[in-house]
Coordinates of C-alpha atoms in Angstrom, one line a residue:
Chain A
K1 CA -46.0 -86.8 -129.7
A2 CA -46.6 -89.1 -132.7
G3 CA -49.0 -87.9 -135.3
V4 CA -52.0 -89.7 -136.8
T5 CA -51.0 -92.8 -138.6
Q6 CA -52.9 -94.7 -141.3
T7 CA -52.3 -98.1 -142.8
P8 CA -51.9 -99.1 -145.4
R9 CA -50.7 -96.1 -147.4
Y10 CA -51.6 -97.6 -150.7
L11 CA -54.0 -100.3 -151.7
I12 CA -55.2 -101.8 -155.0
K13 CA -58.4 -103.9 -155.1
T14 CA -60.8 -105.1 -157.7
R15 CA -64.5 -104.5 -158.0
G16 CA -66.6 -106.5 -155.6
Q17 CA -63.9 -107.0 -153.0
Q18 CA -64.0 -105.4 -149.6
V19 CA -61.3 -103.4 -147.8
T20 CA -60.4 -102.4 -144.3
L21 CA -58.4 -99.2 -143.5
S22 CA -56.9 -98.5 -140.2
C23 CA -56.3 -95.2 -138.3
S24 CA -54.3 -94.7 -135.1
P25 CA -55.1 -91.2 -133.6
I26 CA -52.8 -89.0 -131.6
S27 CA -52.5 -90.3 -128.0
G28 CA -55.2 -88.8 -125.9
H29 CA -57.5 -87.9 -128.8
R30 CA -60.9 -89.5 -128.5
S31 CA -62.6 -88.2 -131.6
V32 CA -61.8 -89.8 -135.0
S33 CA -63.3 -88.7 -138.3
W34 CA -63.0 -90.2 -141.7
Y35 CA -63.1 -88.4 -145.1
Q36 CA -63.1 -89.4 -148.7
Q37 CA -61.1 -87.1 -151.1
T38 CA -61.6 -87.4 -154.9
P39 CA -60.9 -84.9 -157.7
G40 CA -64.6 -84.9 -158.7
Q41 CA -66.3 -84.6 -155.3
G42 CA -63.6 -82.9 -153.2
L43 CA -63.3 -83.7 -149.5
Q44 CA -66.4 -85.4 -148.1
F45 CA -67.1 -86.3 -144.5
L46 CA -67.8 -90.0 -144.0
F47 CA -68.3 -90.4 -140.2
E48 CA -67.1 -89.5 -136.8
Y49 CA -66.5 -91.8 -133.9
F50 CA -66.2 -91.0 -130.2
S51 CA -65.9 -93.4 -127.3
E52 CA -66.5 -96.4 -129.6
T53 CA -69.8 -94.9 -130.9
Q54 CA -70.6 -93.3 -134.2
R55 CA -71.5 -89.7 -133.4
N56 CA -72.1 -88.4 -136.9
K57 CA -72.4 -89.8 -140.4
G58 CA -72.1 -88.3 -143.8
N59 CA -74.2 -89.0 -146.9
F60 CA -72.6 -92.3 -148.0
P61 CA -74.2 -95.7 -148.7
G62 CA -74.3 -98.5 -146.2
R63 CA -71.3 -100.2 -147.9
F64 CA -69.2 -97.7 -145.9
S65 CA -68.9 -98.6 -142.3
G66 CA -66.5 -98.0 -139.4
R67 CA -65.8 -98.7 -135.8
Q68 CA -63.7 -97.5 -133.0
F69 CA -61.9 -99.5 -130.4
S70 CA -61.5 -98.8 -126.7
N71 CA -58.0 -97.4 -127.4
S72 CA -59.6 -94.9 -129.8
R73 CA -58.0 -96.6 -132.9
S74 CA -60.5 -96.7 -135.7
E75 CA -61.1 -98.8 -138.8
M76 CA -63.3 -98.2 -141.8
N77 CA -64.6 -100.9 -144.1
V78 CA -65.9 -100.6 -147.6
S79 CA -67.7 -103.7 -148.9
T80 CA -68.5 -104.6 -152.5
L81 CA -66.1 -102.1 -153.9
E82 CA -67.0 -100.0 -157.0
L83 CA -64.7 -98.1 -159.3
G84 CA -66.0 -94.9 -157.9
D85 CA -64.6 -95.8 -154.5
S86 CA -61.1 -95.0 -155.7
A87 CA -60.0 -92.1 -153.6
L88 CA -57.7 -90.9 -150.9
Y89 CA -59.2 -91.8 -147.5
L90 CA -58.2 -89.4 -144.8
C91 CA -58.5 -89.9 -141.1
A92 CA -58.4 -87.1 -138.6
S93 CA -58.3 -87.1 -134.8
S94 CA -59.1 -84.4 -132.2
L95 CA -59.5 -84.2 -128.5
E96 CA -63.2 -84.3 -128.0
F97 CA -65.1 -83.0 -131.0
A98 CA -64.6 -82.8 -134.7
G99 CA -64.8 -79.1 -134.2
D100 CA -61.7 -79.0 -132.1
E101 CA -58.4 -78.7 -134.0
Q102 CA -58.2 -81.8 -136.2
F103 CA -54.9 -83.5 -137.0
F104 CA -55.0 -85.4 -140.3
G105 CA -53.1 -88.5 -141.2
P106 CA -51.4 -88.9 -144.6
G107 CA -54.2 -90.9 -146.0
T108 CA -54.7 -94.3 -147.7
R109 CA -54.8 -94.2 -151.4
L110 CA -57.3 -96.8 -152.6
T111 CA -57.4 -97.8 -156.2
V112 CA -60.3 -100.0 -157.4
L113 CA -59.7 -101.8 -160.7
Chain B
G1 CA -75.0 -76.3 -155.2
E2 CA -72.1 -76.8 -152.9
D3 CA -72.3 -75.4 -149.4
V4 CA -68.8 -74.0 -149.5
E5 CA -67.3 -72.5 -152.7
Q6 CA -63.8 -71.6 -153.6
S7 CA -62.1 -70.6 -156.8
L8 CA -59.9 -73.5 -158.1
F9 CA -56.7 -71.8 -158.9
L10 CA -54.6 -68.8 -157.9
S11 CA -51.2 -67.9 -159.3
V12 CA -49.0 -65.3 -157.6
R13 CA -45.4 -64.1 -157.8
E14 CA -43.0 -64.9 -154.9
G15 CA -43.1 -62.0 -152.4
D16 CA -46.6 -60.8 -153.4
S17 CA -49.6 -61.3 -151.2
S18 CA -52.1 -64.1 -151.9
V19 CA -55.8 -63.8 -151.2
I20 CA -57.9 -66.9 -151.3
N21 CA -61.7 -66.4 -151.1
C22 CA -64.4 -68.7 -149.9
T23 CA -68.2 -68.4 -149.6
Y24 CA -70.4 -70.5 -147.3
T25 CA -74.1 -70.8 -146.9
D26 CA -74.9 -71.8 -143.4
S27 CA -75.2 -68.7 -141.2
S28 CA -75.3 -70.9 -138.1
S29 CA -71.7 -72.1 -138.6
T30 CA -69.8 -71.5 -135.5
Y31 CA -66.2 -72.1 -136.7
L32 CA -64.6 -71.5 -140.1
Y33 CA -61.3 -73.1 -140.9
W34 CA -58.5 -72.9 -143.3
Y35 CA -56.5 -76.0 -144.1
K36 CA -53.4 -76.5 -146.3
Q37 CA -52.6 -79.7 -148.2
E38 CA -49.3 -80.4 -149.7
P39 CA -48.7 -83.1 -152.3
G40 CA -49.0 -86.6 -150.9
A41 CA -50.0 -85.4 -147.4
G42 CA -53.0 -85.0 -145.3
L43 CA -54.5 -81.6 -144.4
Q44 CA -52.8 -79.3 -142.0
L45 CA -54.9 -76.8 -140.0
L46 CA -53.6 -73.3 -140.7
T47 CA -55.9 -71.1 -138.7
Y48 CA -59.6 -70.8 -137.8
I49 CA -62.0 -68.0 -136.8
F50 CA -65.0 -68.0 -134.6
S51 CA -68.2 -66.7 -136.2
N52 CA -68.3 -63.8 -133.8
M53 CA -65.0 -62.4 -135.0
D54 CA -64.3 -60.2 -138.1
M55 CA -60.6 -60.7 -138.4
K56 CA -57.8 -62.8 -137.1
Q57 CA -54.1 -62.3 -137.7
D58 CA -51.4 -65.0 -137.2
Q59 CA -48.0 -64.0 -138.5
R60 CA -48.2 -63.9 -142.3
L61 CA -51.8 -65.1 -142.3
T62 CA -54.9 -62.8 -142.0
V63 CA -58.4 -64.2 -142.0
L64 CA -61.3 -61.9 -142.7
L65 CA -64.9 -62.9 -142.1
N66 CA -67.9 -61.0 -143.5
K67 CA -70.9 -62.7 -141.9
K68 CA -73.4 -60.6 -143.8
D69 CA -72.1 -61.8 -147.1
K70 CA -71.0 -65.2 -145.8
H71 CA -67.6 -64.6 -147.2
L72 CA -64.3 -65.7 -145.8
S73 CA -60.8 -64.9 -147.0
L74 CA -57.3 -65.9 -146.3
R75 CA -54.5 -63.5 -147.0
I76 CA -50.9 -64.8 -147.1
A77 CA -48.4 -62.0 -146.9
D78 CA -45.0 -62.3 -148.6
T79 CA -45.9 -65.5 -150.3
Q80 CA -43.1 -68.0 -150.7
T81 CA -42.6 -71.0 -153.0
G82 CA -43.1 -73.2 -150.0
D83 CA -46.7 -71.9 -149.7
S84 CA -47.6 -73.6 -153.0
A85 CA -50.3 -76.1 -152.0
I86 CA -54.0 -76.6 -152.0
Y87 CA -56.0 -74.5 -149.5
F88 CA -59.3 -75.6 -148.2
C89 CA -61.9 -73.6 -146.3
A90 CA -64.3 -75.5 -144.1
E91 CA -67.4 -74.6 -142.1
M92 CA -68.3 -76.6 -139.0
K93 CA -72.0 -77.1 -138.2
A94 CA -73.2 -78.4 -134.9
S95 CA -74.7 -81.9 -135.1
G96 CA -75.3 -84.8 -132.8
G97 CA -73.3 -83.3 -129.9
S98 CA -70.4 -82.6 -132.1
Y99 CA -69.7 -80.9 -135.4
I100 CA -69.8 -81.9 -139.0
P101 CA -67.4 -80.2 -141.4
T102 CA -68.1 -79.2 -144.9
F103 CA -65.1 -78.4 -147.1
G104 CA -64.7 -76.4 -150.2
R105 CA -63.2 -78.0 -153.3
G106 CA -59.8 -76.4 -152.5
T107 CA -57.8 -73.6 -154.2
S108 CA -54.5 -74.6 -155.8
L109 CA -52.0 -71.8 -155.0
I110 CA -49.1 -71.7 -157.4
V111 CA -46.2 -69.4 -156.4
H112 CA -43.7 -68.7 -159.2
P113 CA -40.4 -66.9 -158.9

Protein backbone atom coordinates (compact mmCIF):
# COMPACT_ATOMS: atom_id res chain seq x y z
CA LYS A 1 0.00 0.00 0.00
CA ALA A 2 1.44 3.37 -0.99
CA GLY A 3 2.17 5.80 1.82
CA VAL A 4 1.10 9.39 2.25
CA THR A 5 2.50 11.55 -0.52
CA GLN A 6 2.97 15.30 -0.46
CA THR A 7 3.77 17.63 -3.30
CA PRO A 8 5.84 19.56 -3.84
CA ARG A 9 8.64 18.49 -1.49
CA TYR A 10 10.35 21.88 -1.59
CA LEU A 11 9.02 25.32 -2.35
CA ILE A 12 10.49 28.81 -2.32
CA LYS A 13 8.18 31.81 -2.31
CA THR A 14 8.43 35.51 -1.55
CA ARG A 15 6.50 37.52 0.98
CA GLY A 16 2.96 38.38 -0.08
CA GLN A 17 2.58 35.43 -2.43
CA GLN A 18 0.26 32.54 -1.84
CA VAL A 19 0.97 28.83 -1.93
CA THR A 20 -0.98 25.60 -2.28
CA LEU A 21 0.30 22.30 -0.91
CA SER A 22 -1.13 18.93 -1.78
CA CYS A 23 -1.51 15.70 0.17
CA SER A 24 -2.66 12.29 -1.02
CA PRO A 25 -3.61 10.03 1.89
CA ILE A 26 -3.24 6.29 2.09
CA SER A 27 -5.97 4.56 0.14
CA GLY A 28 -9.02 4.03 2.36
CA HIS A 29 -8.03 6.70 4.87
CA ARG A 30 -10.67 9.38 5.26
CA SER A 31 -9.15 11.66 7.88
CA VAL A 32 -6.40 14.04 6.79
CA SER A 33 -4.61 16.36 9.21
CA TRP A 34 -2.09 19.10 8.55
CA TYR A 35 0.73 20.26 10.84
CA GLN A 36 3.31 23.02 10.79
CA GLN A 37 6.77 22.19 12.13
CA THR A 38 9.25 24.93 12.97
CA PRO A 39 12.34 24.99 15.21
CA GLY A 40 10.81 27.71 17.36
CA GLN A 41 7.25 26.44 17.83
CA GLY A 42 7.69 22.72 17.30
CA LEU A 43 4.89 20.72 15.74
CA GLN A 44 1.56 22.50 15.69
CA PHE A 45 -1.81 21.23 14.53
CA LEU A 46 -3.34 23.22 11.68
CA PHE A 47 -6.59 21.43 10.82
CA GLU A 48 -8.24 18.09 10.22
CA TYR A 49 -10.55 17.15 7.36
CA PHE A 50 -12.98 14.27 7.17
CA SER A 51 -15.52 13.62 4.42
CA GLU A 52 -14.70 16.94 2.75
CA THR A 53 -15.46 18.85 5.97
CA GLN A 54 -13.13 20.58 8.35
CA ARG A 55 -13.63 18.77 11.64
CA ASN A 56 -11.08 20.54 13.81
CA LYS A 57 -8.92 23.62 13.52
CA GLY A 58 -5.81 24.72 15.36
CA ASN A 59 -4.91 28.21 16.43
CA PHE A 60 -3.75 29.71 13.14
CA PRO A 61 -4.87 32.88 11.33
CA GLY A 62 -7.39 32.81 8.52
CA ARG A 63 -4.58 33.03 5.95
CA PHE A 64 -4.26 29.29 6.46
CA SER A 65 -7.03 27.33 4.85
CA GLY A 66 -7.62 23.89 3.45
CA ARG A 67 -10.02 21.63 1.72
CA GLN A 68 -10.60 17.98 1.07
CA PHE A 69 -11.88 16.37 -2.08
CA SER A 70 -14.25 13.45 -2.49
CA ASN A 71 -11.29 11.07 -3.01
CA SER A 72 -9.90 12.23 0.40
CA ARG A 73 -7.00 14.10 -1.20
CA SER A 74 -6.41 17.37 0.58
CA GLU A 75 -4.86 20.73 -0.15
CA MET A 76 -3.85 23.53 2.13
CA ASN A 77 -3.42 27.12 1.08
CA VAL A 78 -1.50 29.93 2.70
CA SER A 79 -2.22 33.41 1.41
CA THR A 80 -0.18 36.59 1.85
CA LEU A 81 2.90 34.69 2.91
CA GLU A 82 5.04 36.00 5.76
CA LEU A 83 8.63 35.16 6.62
CA GLY A 84 7.39 33.30 9.69
CA ASP A 85 5.46 30.88 7.51
CA SER A 86 8.73 29.22 6.55
CA ALA A 87 8.35 25.70 7.92
CA LEU A 88 7.98 22.04 7.20
CA TYR A 89 4.32 21.31 6.53
CA LEU A 90 3.34 17.76 7.34
CA CYS A 91 0.24 15.92 6.30
CA ALA A 92 -1.02 12.81 8.08
CA SER A 93 -3.82 10.43 7.24
CA SER A 94 -5.77 7.97 9.34
CA LEU A 95 -8.77 5.74 8.88
CA GLU A 96 -11.50 7.69 10.64
CA PHE A 97 -10.13 9.91 13.39
CA ALA A 98 -6.96 11.88 14.02
CA GLY A 99 -6.73 9.74 17.17
CA ASP A 100 -6.36 6.58 15.10
CA GLU A 101 -2.88 5.62 14.02
CA GLN A 102 -1.71 8.48 11.84
CA PHE A 103 0.63 7.96 8.95
CA PHE A 104 2.72 10.99 8.06
CA GLY A 105 3.98 12.10 4.70
CA PRO A 106 7.56 13.37 4.23
CA GLY A 107 6.43 16.98 4.33
CA THR A 108 6.75 20.05 2.15
CA ARG A 109 9.59 22.39 3.05
CA LEU A 110 8.37 25.94 2.44
CA THR A 111 10.86 28.80 2.46
CA VAL A 112 9.55 32.35 2.33
CA LEU A 113 12.07 35.01 1.27
CA GLY B 1 3.44 27.17 29.13
CA GLU B 2 3.34 24.27 26.73
CA ASP B 3 0.83 21.50 27.22
CA VAL B 4 3.39 18.79 26.61
CA GLU B 5 6.99 19.14 27.77
CA GLN B 6 10.08 17.13 26.93
CA SER B 7 13.77 17.61 27.46
CA LEU B 8 15.48 18.66 24.23
CA PHE B 9 18.48 16.35 24.11
CA LEU B 10 19.59 12.92 25.28
CA SER B 11 22.95 11.32 24.57
CA VAL B 12 23.56 7.62 25.22
CA ARG B 13 26.15 5.01 24.39
CA GLU B 14 25.30 2.24 21.95
CA GLY B 15 23.96 -0.78 23.82
CA ASP B 16 22.72 1.22 26.81
CA SER B 17 19.08 1.93 27.58
CA SER B 18 17.56 5.29 26.71
CA VAL B 19 14.76 6.86 28.70
CA ILE B 20 12.88 9.79 27.21
CA ASN B 21 10.50 11.61 29.51
CA CYS B 22 7.40 13.66 28.85
CA THR B 23 4.90 15.53 30.99
CA TYR B 24 1.44 16.55 29.90
CA THR B 25 -1.24 18.66 31.50
CA ASP B 26 -4.64 17.42 30.37
CA SER B 27 -5.83 14.61 32.61
CA SER B 28 -8.71 13.92 30.20
CA SER B 29 -6.34 12.83 27.42
CA THR B 30 -7.37 9.39 26.28
CA TYR B 31 -4.37 8.43 24.15
CA LEU B 32 -0.70 9.23 24.56
CA TYR B 33 1.65 8.60 21.67
CA TRP B 34 5.33 8.35 20.90
CA TYR B 35 6.55 9.27 17.42
CA LYS B 36 10.00 9.10 15.85
CA GLN B 37 11.27 11.52 13.22
CA GLU B 38 14.42 10.82 11.25
CA PRO B 39 16.18 13.58 9.26
CA GLY B 40 14.25 14.64 6.19
CA ALA B 41 11.27 12.45 6.99
CA GLY B 42 7.83 12.76 8.49
CA LEU B 43 6.82 11.30 11.82
CA GLN B 44 6.55 7.58 12.36
CA LEU B 45 4.28 6.22 15.08
CA LEU B 46 6.31 4.07 17.45
CA THR B 47 3.77 3.13 20.05
CA TYR B 48 0.84 4.45 22.03
CA ILE B 49 -0.81 3.82 25.36
CA PHE B 50 -4.38 4.24 26.51
CA SER B 51 -4.85 6.38 29.56
CA ASN B 52 -6.24 3.44 31.56
CA MET B 53 -2.96 1.53 31.22
CA ASP B 54 0.20 1.85 33.32
CA MET B 55 2.66 0.13 31.05
CA LYS B 56 3.00 -1.18 27.53
CA GLN B 57 5.88 -3.21 26.15
CA ASP B 58 6.64 -3.72 22.48
CA GLN B 59 9.93 -5.45 21.74
CA ARG B 60 12.70 -3.01 22.73
CA LEU B 61 10.21 -0.29 23.66
CA THR B 62 8.58 0.13 27.06
CA VAL B 63 6.10 2.91 27.77
CA LEU B 64 5.30 3.86 31.36
CA LEU B 65 2.40 6.11 32.28
CA ASN B 66 1.96 7.78 35.66
CA LYS B 67 -1.44 9.43 35.48
CA LYS B 68 -1.18 10.95 38.92
CA ASP B 69 1.91 12.91 37.93
CA LYS B 70 0.89 13.20 34.26
CA HIS B 71 4.23 11.70 33.31
CA LEU B 72 4.97 9.50 30.33
CA SER B 73 8.25 7.82 29.51
CA LEU B 74 9.67 5.81 26.65
CA ARG B 75 12.45 3.36 27.35
CA ILE B 76 14.49 1.96 24.48
CA ALA B 77 16.48 -1.10 25.44
CA ASP B 78 19.82 -1.89 23.77
CA THR B 79 19.89 1.45 21.95
CA GLN B 80 21.44 1.31 18.49
CA THR B 81 22.88 4.04 16.26
CA GLY B 82 19.81 3.63 14.05
CA ASP B 83 17.71 4.86 16.96
CA SER B 84 19.26 8.32 16.63
CA ALA B 85 16.33 10.59 15.80
CA ILE B 86 13.92 13.07 17.34
CA TYR B 87 11.25 11.55 19.55
CA PHE B 88 7.94 13.28 20.12
CA CYS B 89 5.31 12.53 22.67
CA ALA B 90 1.76 13.64 21.96
CA GLU B 91 -1.50 13.69 23.80
CA MET B 92 -4.83 13.39 22.06
CA LYS B 93 -7.80 15.31 23.33
CA ALA B 94 -11.35 14.71 22.17
CA SER B 95 -12.77 17.58 20.14
CA GLY B 96 -15.47 17.97 17.53
CA GLY B 97 -16.14 14.26 17.19
CA SER B 98 -12.46 13.55 16.65
CA TYR B 99 -9.21 14.23 18.46
CA ILE B 100 -6.75 17.10 18.44
CA PRO B 101 -3.12 16.18 19.07
CA THR B 102 -0.70 18.31 21.05
CA PHE B 103 2.95 17.49 20.54
CA GLY B 104 5.96 18.12 22.71
CA ARG B 105 8.96 19.92 21.20
CA GLY B 106 10.74 16.63 20.67
CA THR B 107 13.81 15.04 22.26
CA SER B 108 16.87 14.59 20.06
CA LEU B 109 18.39 11.22 20.87
CA ILE B 110 22.05 10.91 19.97
CA VAL B 111 23.56 7.43 20.12
CA HIS B 112 27.34 7.26 20.06
CA PRO B 113 29.57 4.21 19.77
